[in-house]
Short mmCIF file of C-alpha atoms and ligand atoms in Angstrom, two decimals:
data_model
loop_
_atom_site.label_atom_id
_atom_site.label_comp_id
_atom_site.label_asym_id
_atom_site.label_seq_id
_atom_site.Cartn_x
_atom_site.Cartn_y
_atom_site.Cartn_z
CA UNK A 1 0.00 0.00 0.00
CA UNK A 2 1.15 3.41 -0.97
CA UNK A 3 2.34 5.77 1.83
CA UNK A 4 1.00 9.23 -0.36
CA UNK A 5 -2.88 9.99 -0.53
CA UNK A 6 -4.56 8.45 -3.62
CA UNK A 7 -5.54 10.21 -6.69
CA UNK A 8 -7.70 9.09 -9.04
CA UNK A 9 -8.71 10.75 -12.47
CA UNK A 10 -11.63 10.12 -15.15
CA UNK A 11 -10.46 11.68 -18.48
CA UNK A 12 -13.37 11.69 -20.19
CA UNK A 13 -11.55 12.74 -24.00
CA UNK A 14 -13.76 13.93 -26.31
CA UNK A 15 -16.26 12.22 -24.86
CA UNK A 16 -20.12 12.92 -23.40
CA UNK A 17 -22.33 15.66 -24.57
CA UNK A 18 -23.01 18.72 -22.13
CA UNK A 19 -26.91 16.73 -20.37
CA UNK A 20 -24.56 13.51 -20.12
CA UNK A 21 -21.80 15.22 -18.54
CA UNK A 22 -23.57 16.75 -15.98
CA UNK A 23 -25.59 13.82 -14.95
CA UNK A 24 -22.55 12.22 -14.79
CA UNK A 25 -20.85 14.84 -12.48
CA UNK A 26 -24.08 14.79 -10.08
CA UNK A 27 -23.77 10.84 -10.01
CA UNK A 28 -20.56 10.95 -8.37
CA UNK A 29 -21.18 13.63 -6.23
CA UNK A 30 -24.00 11.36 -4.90
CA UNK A 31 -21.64 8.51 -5.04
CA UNK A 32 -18.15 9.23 -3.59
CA UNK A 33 -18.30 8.71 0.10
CA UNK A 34 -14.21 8.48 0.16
CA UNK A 35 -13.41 12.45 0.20
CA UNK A 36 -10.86 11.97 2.53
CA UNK A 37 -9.46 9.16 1.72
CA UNK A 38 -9.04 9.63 -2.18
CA UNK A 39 -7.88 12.69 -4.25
CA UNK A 40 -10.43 12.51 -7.27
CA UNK A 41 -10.73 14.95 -10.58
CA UNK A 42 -12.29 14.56 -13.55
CA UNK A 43 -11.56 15.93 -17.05
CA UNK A 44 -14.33 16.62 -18.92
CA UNK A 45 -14.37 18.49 -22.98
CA UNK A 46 -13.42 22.15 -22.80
CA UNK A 47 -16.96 23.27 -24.01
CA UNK A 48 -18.29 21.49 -20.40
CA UNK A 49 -16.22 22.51 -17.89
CA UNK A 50 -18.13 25.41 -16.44
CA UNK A 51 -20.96 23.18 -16.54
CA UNK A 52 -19.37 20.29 -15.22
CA UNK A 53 -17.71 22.76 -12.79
CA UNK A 54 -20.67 23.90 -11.61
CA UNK A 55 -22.37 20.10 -10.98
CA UNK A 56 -19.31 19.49 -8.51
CA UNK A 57 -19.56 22.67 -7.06
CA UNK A 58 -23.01 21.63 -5.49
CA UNK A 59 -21.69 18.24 -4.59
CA UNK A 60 -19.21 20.52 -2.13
CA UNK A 61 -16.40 20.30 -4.56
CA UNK A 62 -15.66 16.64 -3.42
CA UNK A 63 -14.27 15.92 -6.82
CA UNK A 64 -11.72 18.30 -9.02
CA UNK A 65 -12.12 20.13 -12.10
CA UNK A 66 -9.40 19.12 -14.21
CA UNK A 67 -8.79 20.00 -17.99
CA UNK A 68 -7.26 17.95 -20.62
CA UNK A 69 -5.30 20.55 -21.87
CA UNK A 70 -3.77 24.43 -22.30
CA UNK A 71 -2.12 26.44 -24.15
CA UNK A 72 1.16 28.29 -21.66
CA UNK A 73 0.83 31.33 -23.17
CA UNK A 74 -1.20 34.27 -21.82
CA UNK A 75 -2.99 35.26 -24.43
CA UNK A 76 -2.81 36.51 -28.36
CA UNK A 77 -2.99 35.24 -31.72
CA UNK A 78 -3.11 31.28 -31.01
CA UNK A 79 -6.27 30.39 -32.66
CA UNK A 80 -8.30 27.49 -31.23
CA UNK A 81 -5.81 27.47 -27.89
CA UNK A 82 -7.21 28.35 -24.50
CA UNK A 83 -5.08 29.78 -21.61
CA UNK A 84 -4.33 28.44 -18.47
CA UNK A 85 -5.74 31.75 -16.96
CA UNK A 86 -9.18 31.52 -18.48
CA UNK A 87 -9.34 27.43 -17.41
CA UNK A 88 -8.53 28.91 -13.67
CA UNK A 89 -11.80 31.18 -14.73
CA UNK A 90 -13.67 28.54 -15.13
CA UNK A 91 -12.39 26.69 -12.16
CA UNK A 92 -10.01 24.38 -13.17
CA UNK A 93 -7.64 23.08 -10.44
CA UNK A 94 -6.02 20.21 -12.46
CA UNK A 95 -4.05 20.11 -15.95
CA UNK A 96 -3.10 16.98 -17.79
CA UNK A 97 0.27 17.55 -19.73
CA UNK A 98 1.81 14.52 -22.25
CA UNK A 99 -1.00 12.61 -22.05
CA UNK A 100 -0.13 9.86 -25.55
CA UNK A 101 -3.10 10.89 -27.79
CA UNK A 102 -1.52 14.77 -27.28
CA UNK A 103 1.88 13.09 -27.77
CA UNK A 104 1.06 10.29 -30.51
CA UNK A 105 -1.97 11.54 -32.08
CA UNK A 106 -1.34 15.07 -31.91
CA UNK A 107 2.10 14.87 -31.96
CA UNK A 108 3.35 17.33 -29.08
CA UNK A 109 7.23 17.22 -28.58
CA UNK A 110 8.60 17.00 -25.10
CA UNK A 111 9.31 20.78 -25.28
CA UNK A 112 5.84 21.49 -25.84
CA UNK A 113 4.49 19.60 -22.93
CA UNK A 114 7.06 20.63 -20.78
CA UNK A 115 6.39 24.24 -21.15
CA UNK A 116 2.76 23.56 -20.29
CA UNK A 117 3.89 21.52 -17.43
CA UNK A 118 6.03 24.81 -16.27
CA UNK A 119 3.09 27.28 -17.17
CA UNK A 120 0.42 25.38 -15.32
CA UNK A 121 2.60 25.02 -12.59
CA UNK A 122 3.42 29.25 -12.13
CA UNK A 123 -0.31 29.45 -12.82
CA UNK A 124 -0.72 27.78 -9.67
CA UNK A 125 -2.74 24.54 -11.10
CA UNK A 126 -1.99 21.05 -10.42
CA UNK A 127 -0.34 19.19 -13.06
CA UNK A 128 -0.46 15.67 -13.86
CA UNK A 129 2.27 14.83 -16.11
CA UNK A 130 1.65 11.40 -18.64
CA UNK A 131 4.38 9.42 -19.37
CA UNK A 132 4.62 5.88 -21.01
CA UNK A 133 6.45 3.48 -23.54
CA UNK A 134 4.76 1.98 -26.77
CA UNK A 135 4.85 -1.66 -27.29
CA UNK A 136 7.71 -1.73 -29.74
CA UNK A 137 9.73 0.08 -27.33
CA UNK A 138 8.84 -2.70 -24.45
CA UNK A 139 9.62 -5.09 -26.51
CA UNK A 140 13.27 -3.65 -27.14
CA UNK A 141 13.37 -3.29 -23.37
CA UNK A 142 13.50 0.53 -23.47
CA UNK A 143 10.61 1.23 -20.89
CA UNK A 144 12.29 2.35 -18.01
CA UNK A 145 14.78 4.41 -20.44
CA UNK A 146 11.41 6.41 -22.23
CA UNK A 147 9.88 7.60 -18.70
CA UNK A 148 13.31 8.61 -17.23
CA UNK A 149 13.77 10.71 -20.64
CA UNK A 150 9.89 11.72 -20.57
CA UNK A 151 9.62 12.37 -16.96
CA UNK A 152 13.19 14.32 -16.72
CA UNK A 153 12.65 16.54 -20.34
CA UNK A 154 8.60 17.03 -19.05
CA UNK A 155 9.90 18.20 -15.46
CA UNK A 156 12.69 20.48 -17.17
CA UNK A 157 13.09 23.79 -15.21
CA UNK A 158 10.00 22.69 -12.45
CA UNK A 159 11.06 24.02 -9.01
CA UNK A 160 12.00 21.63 -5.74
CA UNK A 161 8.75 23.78 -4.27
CA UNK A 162 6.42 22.92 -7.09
CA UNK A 163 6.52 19.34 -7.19
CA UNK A 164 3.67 18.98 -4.42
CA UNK A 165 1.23 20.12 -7.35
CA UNK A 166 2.78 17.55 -9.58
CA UNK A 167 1.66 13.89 -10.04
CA UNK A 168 2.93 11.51 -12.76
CA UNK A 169 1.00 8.93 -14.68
CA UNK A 170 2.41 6.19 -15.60
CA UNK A 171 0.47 4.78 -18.89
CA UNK A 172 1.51 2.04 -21.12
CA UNK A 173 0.38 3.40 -24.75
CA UNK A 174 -0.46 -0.72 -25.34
CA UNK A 175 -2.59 -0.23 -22.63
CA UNK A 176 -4.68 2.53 -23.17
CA UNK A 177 -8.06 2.15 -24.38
CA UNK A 178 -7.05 -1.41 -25.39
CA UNK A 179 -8.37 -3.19 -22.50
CA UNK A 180 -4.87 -4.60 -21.87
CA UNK A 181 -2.67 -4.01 -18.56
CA UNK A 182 0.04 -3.87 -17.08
CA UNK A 183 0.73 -6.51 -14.64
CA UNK A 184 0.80 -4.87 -11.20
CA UNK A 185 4.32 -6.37 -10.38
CA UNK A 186 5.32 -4.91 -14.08
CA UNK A 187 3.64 -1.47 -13.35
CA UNK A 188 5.02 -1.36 -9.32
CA UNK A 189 8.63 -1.95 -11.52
CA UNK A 190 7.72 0.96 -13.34
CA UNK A 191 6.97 3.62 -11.04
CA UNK A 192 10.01 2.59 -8.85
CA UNK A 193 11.45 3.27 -11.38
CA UNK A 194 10.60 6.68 -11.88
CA UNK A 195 10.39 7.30 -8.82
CA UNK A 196 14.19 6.81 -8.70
CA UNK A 197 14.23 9.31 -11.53
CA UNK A 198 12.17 11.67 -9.43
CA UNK A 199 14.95 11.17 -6.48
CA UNK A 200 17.83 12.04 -8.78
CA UNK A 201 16.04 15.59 -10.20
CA UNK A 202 14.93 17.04 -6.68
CA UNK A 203 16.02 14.11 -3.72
CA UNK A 204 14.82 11.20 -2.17
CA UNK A 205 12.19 13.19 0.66
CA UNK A 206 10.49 14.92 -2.58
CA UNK A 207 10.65 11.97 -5.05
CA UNK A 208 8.84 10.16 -2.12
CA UNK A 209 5.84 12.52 -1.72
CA UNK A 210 5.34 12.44 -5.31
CA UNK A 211 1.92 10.87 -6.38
CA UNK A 212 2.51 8.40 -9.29
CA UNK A 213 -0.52 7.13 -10.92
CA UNK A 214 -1.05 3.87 -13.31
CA UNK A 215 -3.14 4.67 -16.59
CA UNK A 216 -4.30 2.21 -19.20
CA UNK A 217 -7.17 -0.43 -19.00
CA UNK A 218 -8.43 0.38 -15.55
CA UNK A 219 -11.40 -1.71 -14.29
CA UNK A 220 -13.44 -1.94 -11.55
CA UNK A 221 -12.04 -5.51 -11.46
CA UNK A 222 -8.26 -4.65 -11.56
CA UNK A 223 -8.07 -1.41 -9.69
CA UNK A 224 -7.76 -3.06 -6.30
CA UNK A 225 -4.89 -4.92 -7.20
CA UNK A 226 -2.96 -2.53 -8.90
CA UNK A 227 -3.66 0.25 -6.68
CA UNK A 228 -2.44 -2.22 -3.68
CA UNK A 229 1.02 -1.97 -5.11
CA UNK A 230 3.86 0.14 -2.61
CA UNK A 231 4.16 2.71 -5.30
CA UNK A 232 0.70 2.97 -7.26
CA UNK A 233 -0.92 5.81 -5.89
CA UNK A 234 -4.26 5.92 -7.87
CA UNK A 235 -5.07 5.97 -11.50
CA UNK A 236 -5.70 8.00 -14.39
CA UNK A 237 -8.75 6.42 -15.96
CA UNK A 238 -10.36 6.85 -19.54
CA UNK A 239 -13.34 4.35 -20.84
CA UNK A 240 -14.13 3.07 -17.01
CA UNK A 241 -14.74 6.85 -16.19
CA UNK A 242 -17.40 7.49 -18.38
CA UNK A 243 -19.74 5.60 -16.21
CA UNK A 244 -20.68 6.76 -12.73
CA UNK A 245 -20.92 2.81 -11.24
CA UNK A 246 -17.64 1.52 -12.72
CA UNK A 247 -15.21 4.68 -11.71
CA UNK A 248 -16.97 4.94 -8.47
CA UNK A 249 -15.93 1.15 -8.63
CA UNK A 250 -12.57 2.37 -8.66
CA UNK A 251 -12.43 5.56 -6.43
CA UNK A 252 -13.85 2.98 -3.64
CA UNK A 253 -10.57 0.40 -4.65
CA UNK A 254 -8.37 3.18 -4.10
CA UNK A 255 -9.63 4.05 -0.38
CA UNK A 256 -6.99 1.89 1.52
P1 PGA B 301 -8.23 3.90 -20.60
O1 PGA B 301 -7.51 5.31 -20.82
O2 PGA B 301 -8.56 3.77 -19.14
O3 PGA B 301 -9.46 3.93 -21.47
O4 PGA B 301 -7.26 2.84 -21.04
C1 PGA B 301 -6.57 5.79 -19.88
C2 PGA B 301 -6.14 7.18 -20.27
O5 PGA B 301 -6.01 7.48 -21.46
O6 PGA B 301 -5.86 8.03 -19.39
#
């Protein structure tokens, strides 16, 4: 069992309509009991979030407003981006940087995610930072090697005093959406070993109060196990979130 407070995220994508998204929102409000125990967020379409935002503000604000993305800078001729600033307007807490459809679908470079890393992080958000091999590069036996370089270029220039608003996410590209996992003993290896990344960058006492989460192919039926791994500290979740019974499922597996 982890030593750090759980997190769990739903990344809903592109995803639910604005009626679903909101009865969604209210669902869990009803639902998640585990406040205390569990750090939860969700991430729902840009057009949504005040909406959403407003759902879990009537639940008490049990469960985050996190966005899937933002642009780090102020403001100006970037057409189709949205600042950091005006997702703080709309009350998001949470930003997801180098998540792999931004990085293999969209095909955002380490530089790019790192500077939205940095930018959410002087904007005073929290910042999950994604990070995770493809299958070839498993295969070759390069996984440890592509979230050391992901986790190190992503965290480039992030201050020793801004790492408490920083979580990683572990996910396997294989895994995501796919319906296939890691093992637990295979994703524990994992974060260990960027955790030992994290201790190089900023110490041992930091890299320890670090929140590293496992994404890809979370289930209701798997969550307990991974989550009961020494350094899985909750998940980032995508097709299990969309449904109010299966990531409440999963919110309750990570209350230890
Ligand atoms: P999945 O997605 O749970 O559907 O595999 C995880 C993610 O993309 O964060």
């Amino acid at each position: 069992m982890s030593k750090r407070k759980p997190f769990v995220g739903g990344n809903w994508k592109m995803n639910l309509h604005g009626s679903e998204a909101q009865a969604l929102a209210s669902a869990l409000n009803a639902g998640f009991a585990h406040a205390a125990q569990v750090d939860a967020a969700v991430f729902p379409a840009f057009p949504y979030l005040a909406s959403v935002g407003a759902a879990l503000a009537a639940g008490g604000h049990k469960i985050k407003l996190g966005a899937q993305d933002g642009y780090f800078q102020p403001n100006g001729a970037f057409t189709g981006e949205v600042s950091l600033s005006m997702l703080k307007d709309v009350g998001v807490k949470v930003l997801l940087t180098g998540h792999s459809e931004r990085r293999h679908v969209l095909h955002e470079c380490d530089e790019l995610i790192n500077r939205k890393t940095r930018a959410g992080l002087d904007a005073g958000l929290e910042v999950i930072l994604c990070v995770g091999e493809k299958l070839e590069q498993r295969e070759q036996g390069q996984t440890d090697a592509i979230n050391a370089g992901q986790t190190a270029l992503g965290l480039a220039g992030v201050k020793a005093d801004q790492m408490s608003r920083v979580t990683i996410a572990y996910e396997p590209v294989w895994a995501i959406g796919t319906g296939k996992n890691a093992t637990p003993a295979d994703a524990q290896a994992a974060h260990v070993a960027i955790r030992r990344v994290l201790a190089g960058l900023y110490g041992d006492a930091i890299a320890q109060g670090v929140r590293i989460q496992y994404g890809g192919s979370v289930k209701p039926a798997n969550a307990k196990e991974l989550f009961s791994q020494p350094d899985i500290d909750g998940g980032l979740i995508g097709g299990a979130s969309l449904k109010a019974e299966d990531f409440l499922g999963i919110l309750n597996a990570a209350v230890k």
